[in-house]
Amino acid sequence: AQSVTQPDIHITVSEGASLELRCNYSYGATPYLFWYVQSPGQGLQLLLKYFSGDTLVQGIKGFEAEFKRSQSSFNLRKPSVHWSDAAEYFCAVGTHNTDKLIFGTGTRLQVFP
Amino acid sequence: DTAVSQTPKYLVTQMGNDKSIKCEQNLGHDTMYWYKQDSKKFLKIMFSYNNKELIINETVPNRFSPKSPDKAHLNLHINSLELGDSAVYFCASSPGTAGTEAFFGQGTRLTVV
């Protein structure tokens, strides 16, 4: 069965610093991969997605993610974090034979001024 | 012009009561979902419907009964509420093709006292 692991429960960075949030998945074939962000008291907003093709995908708010098949990873990056990026980030995987998403446990990002 | 809207946003109720959460999407999507987010922020799918037909039921207690009167609406009725039902419930929709992204509502925070 497919699964998603986000090893970092909580990350703290200074505003302006670079960011990388880790995501590893388990699935036998090429998965569909997503990053969502959840601000406090809000729903989930899609940041970016990978279906096929170029393994480096660009998303909204200056985020990007790279699919690495050899490492079963889909890490999220941002070169310079803004205070408004403080939120919970979820990696998710979807597959070819089901229309449900399997979510990781989330990474809480805190940004210090 | 909210894409996926659910009501109410907050719901506080006593154990043993029956309550409903409503969800509507105006995106023209064929598939709708209910996800549950527990106190540790873990998100798990409960149900999915495609064109009013139940597709996924993830071993949810039968006290939970989804109802889809049309493909734009998916309501969640919960009987005999228990303390463990306290969570945030998210409605979502997608075009229905396997692996496509889901669009989420703002969530309903259910507190059972």
mmCIF file with all atom_site columns, C-alpha atoms in Angstrom, chain B residues 10-112:
data_model
loop_
_atom_site.group_PDB
_atom_site.id
_atom_site.type_symbol
_atom_site.label_atom_id
_atom_site.label_alt_id
_atom_site.label_comp_id
_atom_site.label_asym_id
_atom_site.label_entity_id
_atom_site.label_seq_id
_atom_site.pdbx_PDB_ins_code
_atom_site.Cartn_x
_atom_site.Cartn_y
_atom_site.Cartn_z
_atom_site.occupancy
_atom_site.B_iso_or_equiv
_atom_site.pdbx_formal_charge
_atom_site.auth_seq_id
_atom_site.auth_comp_id
_atom_site.auth_asym_id
_atom_site.auth_atom_id
_atom_site.pdbx_PDB_model_num
ATOM 1   C CA . TYR B 1 10  ? -17.735 25.246 14.060  1.00 0.00 ? 10  TYR B CA 1
ATOM 2   C CA . LEU B 1 11  ? -19.981 22.682 15.712  1.00 0.00 ? 11  LEU B CA 1
ATOM 3   C CA . VAL B 1 12  ? -20.101 22.005 19.439  1.00 0.00 ? 12  VAL B CA 1
ATOM 4   C CA . THR B 1 13  ? -22.450 19.296 20.603  1.00 0.00 ? 13  THR B CA 1
ATOM 5   C CA . GLN B 1 14  ? -23.028 16.790 23.361  1.00 0.00 ? 14  GLN B CA 1
ATOM 6   C CA . MET B 1 15  ? -22.289 13.103 23.251  1.00 0.00 ? 15  MET B CA 1
ATOM 7   C CA . GLY B 1 16  ? -25.113 11.055 21.850  1.00 0.00 ? 16  GLY B CA 1
ATOM 8   C CA . ASN B 1 17  ? -26.474 13.795 19.597  1.00 0.00 ? 17  ASN B CA 1
ATOM 9   C CA . ASP B 1 18  ? -26.912 13.535 15.834  1.00 0.00 ? 18  ASP B CA 1
ATOM 10  C CA . LYS B 1 19  ? -25.447 16.239 13.624  1.00 0.00 ? 19  LYS B CA 1
ATOM 11  C CA . SER B 1 20  ? -24.924 17.019 9.948   1.00 0.00 ? 20  SER B CA 1
ATOM 12  C CA . ILE B 1 21  ? -22.278 18.890 8.009   1.00 0.00 ? 21  ILE B CA 1
ATOM 13  C CA . LYS B 1 22  ? -23.123 20.208 4.579   1.00 0.00 ? 22  LYS B CA 1
ATOM 14  C CA . CYS B 1 23  ? -20.801 20.631 1.604   1.00 0.00 ? 23  CYS B CA 1
ATOM 15  C CA . GLU B 1 24  ? -21.296 22.194 -1.781  1.00 0.00 ? 24  GLU B CA 1
ATOM 16  C CA . GLN B 1 25  ? -18.909 22.697 -4.682  1.00 0.00 ? 25  GLN B CA 1
ATOM 17  C CA . ASN B 1 26  ? -19.392 24.965 -7.679  1.00 0.00 ? 26  ASN B CA 1
ATOM 18  C CA . LEU B 1 27  ? -16.430 23.682 -9.676  1.00 0.00 ? 27  LEU B CA 1
ATOM 19  C CA . GLY B 1 28  ? -18.421 21.232 -11.752 1.00 0.00 ? 28  GLY B CA 1
ATOM 20  C CA . HIS B 1 29  ? -16.365 18.342 -10.388 1.00 0.00 ? 29  HIS B CA 1
ATOM 21  C CA . ASP B 1 30  ? -17.612 14.776 -10.521 1.00 0.00 ? 30  ASP B CA 1
ATOM 22  C CA . THR B 1 31  ? -15.963 13.541 -7.332  1.00 0.00 ? 31  THR B CA 1
ATOM 23  C CA . MET B 1 32  ? -16.381 14.704 -3.761  1.00 0.00 ? 32  MET B CA 1
ATOM 24  C CA . TYR B 1 33  ? -14.724 13.566 -0.556  1.00 0.00 ? 33  TYR B CA 1
ATOM 25  C CA . TRP B 1 34  ? -14.809 13.755 3.192   1.00 0.00 ? 34  TRP B CA 1
ATOM 26  C CA . TYR B 1 35  ? -11.495 13.796 5.028   1.00 0.00 ? 35  TYR B CA 1
ATOM 27  C CA . LYS B 1 36  ? -10.977 13.774 8.786   1.00 0.00 ? 36  LYS B CA 1
ATOM 28  C CA . GLN B 1 37  ? -8.125  15.644 10.457  1.00 0.00 ? 37  GLN B CA 1
ATOM 29  C CA . ASP B 1 38  ? -7.410  14.549 13.991  1.00 0.00 ? 38  ASP B CA 1
ATOM 30  C CA . SER B 1 39  ? -5.868  16.505 16.838  1.00 0.00 ? 39  SER B CA 1
ATOM 31  C CA . LYS B 1 40  ? -2.374  15.665 15.583  1.00 0.00 ? 40  LYS B CA 1
ATOM 32  C CA . LYS B 1 41  ? -3.230  17.155 12.182  1.00 0.00 ? 41  LYS B CA 1
ATOM 33  C CA . PHE B 1 42  ? -3.261  13.737 10.516  1.00 0.00 ? 42  PHE B CA 1
ATOM 34  C CA . LEU B 1 43  ? -5.536  13.741 7.459   1.00 0.00 ? 43  LEU B CA 1
ATOM 35  C CA . LYS B 1 44  ? -7.323  10.592 6.397   1.00 0.00 ? 44  LYS B CA 1
ATOM 36  C CA . ILE B 1 45  ? -9.946  10.002 3.780   1.00 0.00 ? 45  ILE B CA 1
ATOM 37  C CA . MET B 1 46  ? -13.344 8.825  4.975   1.00 0.00 ? 46  MET B CA 1
ATOM 38  C CA . PHE B 1 47  ? -15.504 8.686  1.859   1.00 0.00 ? 47  PHE B CA 1
ATOM 39  C CA . SER B 1 48  ? -15.517 9.571  -1.785  1.00 0.00 ? 48  SER B CA 1
ATOM 40  C CA . TYR B 1 49  ? -18.449 9.882  -4.146  1.00 0.00 ? 49  TYR B CA 1
ATOM 41  C CA . ASN B 1 50  ? -18.405 10.032 -7.907  1.00 0.00 ? 50  ASN B CA 1
ATOM 42  C CA . ASN B 1 51  ? -21.554 11.357 -9.533  1.00 0.00 ? 51  ASN B CA 1
ATOM 43  C CA . LYS B 1 52  ? -23.577 10.560 -6.418  1.00 0.00 ? 52  LYS B CA 1
ATOM 44  C CA . GLU B 1 53  ? -22.216 7.021  -6.201  1.00 0.00 ? 53  GLU B CA 1
ATOM 45  C CA . LEU B 1 54  ? -20.166 5.862  -3.208  1.00 0.00 ? 54  LEU B CA 1
ATOM 46  C CA . ILE B 1 55  ? -16.679 4.905  -4.369  1.00 0.00 ? 55  ILE B CA 1
ATOM 47  C CA . ILE B 1 56  ? -14.574 4.803  -1.218  1.00 0.00 ? 56  ILE B CA 1
ATOM 48  C CA . ASN B 1 57  ? -15.587 3.972  2.338   1.00 0.00 ? 57  ASN B CA 1
ATOM 49  C CA . GLU B 1 58  ? -12.490 3.745  4.476   1.00 0.00 ? 58  GLU B CA 1
ATOM 50  C CA . THR B 1 59  ? -13.730 1.544  7.317   1.00 0.00 ? 59  THR B CA 1
ATOM 51  C CA . VAL B 1 60  ? -15.593 4.402  8.889   1.00 0.00 ? 60  VAL B CA 1
ATOM 52  C CA . PRO B 1 61  ? -18.086 3.487  11.644  1.00 0.00 ? 61  PRO B CA 1
ATOM 53  C CA . ASN B 1 62  ? -21.596 3.206  10.287  1.00 0.00 ? 62  ASN B CA 1
ATOM 54  C CA . ARG B 1 63  ? -22.631 6.059  12.573  1.00 0.00 ? 63  ARG B CA 1
ATOM 55  C CA . PHE B 1 64  ? -21.223 8.189  9.757   1.00 0.00 ? 64  PHE B CA 1
ATOM 56  C CA . SER B 1 65  ? -23.482 8.337  6.740   1.00 0.00 ? 65  SER B CA 1
ATOM 57  C CA . PRO B 1 66  ? -22.640 10.457 3.721   1.00 0.00 ? 66  PRO B CA 1
ATOM 58  C CA . LYS B 1 67  ? -25.397 11.550 1.398   1.00 0.00 ? 67  LYS B CA 1
ATOM 59  C CA . SER B 1 68  ? -25.019 13.005 -2.061  1.00 0.00 ? 68  SER B CA 1
ATOM 60  C CA . PRO B 1 69  ? -28.293 14.413 -3.418  1.00 0.00 ? 69  PRO B CA 1
ATOM 61  C CA . ASP B 1 70  ? -26.499 15.572 -6.576  1.00 0.00 ? 70  ASP B CA 1
ATOM 62  C CA . LYS B 1 71  ? -22.927 15.731 -7.743  1.00 0.00 ? 71  LYS B CA 1
ATOM 63  C CA . ALA B 1 72  ? -22.458 19.250 -6.363  1.00 0.00 ? 72  ALA B CA 1
ATOM 64  C CA . HIS B 1 73  ? -23.391 18.316 -2.812  1.00 0.00 ? 73  HIS B CA 1
ATOM 65  C CA . LEU B 1 74  ? -22.037 15.832 -0.301  1.00 0.00 ? 74  LEU B CA 1
ATOM 66  C CA . ASN B 1 75  ? -23.374 15.971 3.228   1.00 0.00 ? 75  ASN B CA 1
ATOM 67  C CA . LEU B 1 76  ? -22.106 14.070 6.241   1.00 0.00 ? 76  LEU B CA 1
ATOM 68  C CA . HIS B 1 77  ? -24.498 12.908 8.921   1.00 0.00 ? 77  HIS B CA 1
ATOM 69  C CA . ILE B 1 78  ? -23.171 11.577 12.187  1.00 0.00 ? 78  ILE B CA 1
ATOM 70  C CA . ASN B 1 79  ? -25.335 9.638  14.616  1.00 0.00 ? 79  ASN B CA 1
ATOM 71  C CA . SER B 1 80  ? -24.747 9.108  18.327  1.00 0.00 ? 80  SER B CA 1
ATOM 72  C CA . LEU B 1 81  ? -21.730 11.348 18.515  1.00 0.00 ? 81  LEU B CA 1
ATOM 73  C CA . GLU B 1 82  ? -18.798 10.206 20.637  1.00 0.00 ? 82  GLU B CA 1
ATOM 74  C CA . LEU B 1 83  ? -15.935 12.129 22.199  1.00 0.00 ? 83  LEU B CA 1
ATOM 75  C CA . GLY B 1 84  ? -13.533 10.533 19.702  1.00 0.00 ? 84  GLY B CA 1
ATOM 76  C CA . ASP B 1 85  ? -15.424 12.091 16.818  1.00 0.00 ? 85  ASP B CA 1
ATOM 77  C CA . SER B 1 86  ? -14.008 15.477 17.766  1.00 0.00 ? 86  SER B CA 1
ATOM 78  C CA . ALA B 1 87  ? -11.892 16.540 14.804  1.00 0.00 ? 87  ALA B CA 1
ATOM 79  C CA . VAL B 1 88  ? -11.835 18.843 11.813  1.00 0.00 ? 88  VAL B CA 1
ATOM 80  C CA . TYR B 1 89  ? -13.780 17.471 8.869   1.00 0.00 ? 89  TYR B CA 1
ATOM 81  C CA . PHE B 1 90  ? -12.839 18.613 5.404   1.00 0.00 ? 90  PHE B CA 1
ATOM 82  C CA . CYS B 1 91  ? -14.923 18.350 2.305   1.00 0.00 ? 91  CYS B CA 1
ATOM 83  C CA . ALA B 1 92  ? -13.068 18.290 -1.014  1.00 0.00 ? 92  ALA B CA 1
ATOM 84  C CA . SER B 1 93  ? -13.781 17.836 -4.690  1.00 0.00 ? 93  SER B CA 1
ATOM 85  C CA . SER B 1 94  ? -11.837 16.873 -7.771  1.00 0.00 ? 94  SER B CA 1
ATOM 86  C CA . PRO B 1 95  ? -12.486 16.313 -11.468 1.00 0.00 ? 95  PRO B CA 1
ATOM 87  C CA . GLY B 1 96  ? -12.519 12.614 -10.649 1.00 0.00 ? 96  GLY B CA 1
ATOM 88  C CA . THR B 1 97  ? -9.641  11.351 -12.728 1.00 0.00 ? 97  THR B CA 1
ATOM 89  C CA . ALA B 1 98  ? -7.330  9.197  -10.662 1.00 0.00 ? 98  ALA B CA 1
ATOM 90  C CA . GLY B 1 99  ? -4.495  11.209 -9.230  1.00 0.00 ? 99  GLY B CA 1
ATOM 91  C CA . THR B 1 100 ? -5.932  14.652 -9.865  1.00 0.00 ? 100 THR B CA 1
ATOM 92  C CA . GLU B 1 101 ? -5.667  17.242 -7.179  1.00 0.00 ? 101 GLU B CA 1
ATOM 93  C CA . ALA B 1 102 ? -8.392  17.838 -4.667  1.00 0.00 ? 102 ALA B CA 1
ATOM 94  C CA . PHE B 1 103 ? -9.819  21.242 -3.783  1.00 0.00 ? 103 PHE B CA 1
ATOM 95  C CA . PHE B 1 104 ? -10.624 21.583 -0.115  1.00 0.00 ? 104 PHE B CA 1
ATOM 96  C CA . GLY B 1 105 ? -13.229 23.444 1.855   1.00 0.00 ? 105 GLY B CA 1
ATOM 97  C CA . GLN B 1 106 ? -12.389 25.463 4.953   1.00 0.00 ? 106 GLN B CA 1
ATOM 98  C CA . GLY B 1 107 ? -13.194 22.652 7.320   1.00 0.00 ? 107 GLY B CA 1
ATOM 99  C CA . THR B 1 108 ? -15.710 22.079 10.090  1.00 0.00 ? 108 THR B CA 1
ATOM 100 C CA . ARG B 1 109 ? -14.313 21.860 13.592  1.00 0.00 ? 109 ARG B CA 1
ATOM 101 C CA . LEU B 1 110 ? -16.513 19.404 15.481  1.00 0.00 ? 110 LEU B CA 1
ATOM 102 C CA . THR B 1 111 ? -16.195 19.321 19.245  1.00 0.00 ? 111 THR B CA 1
ATOM 103 C CA . VAL B 1 112 ? -18.103 16.687 21.178  1.00 0.00 ? 112 VAL B CA 1
#
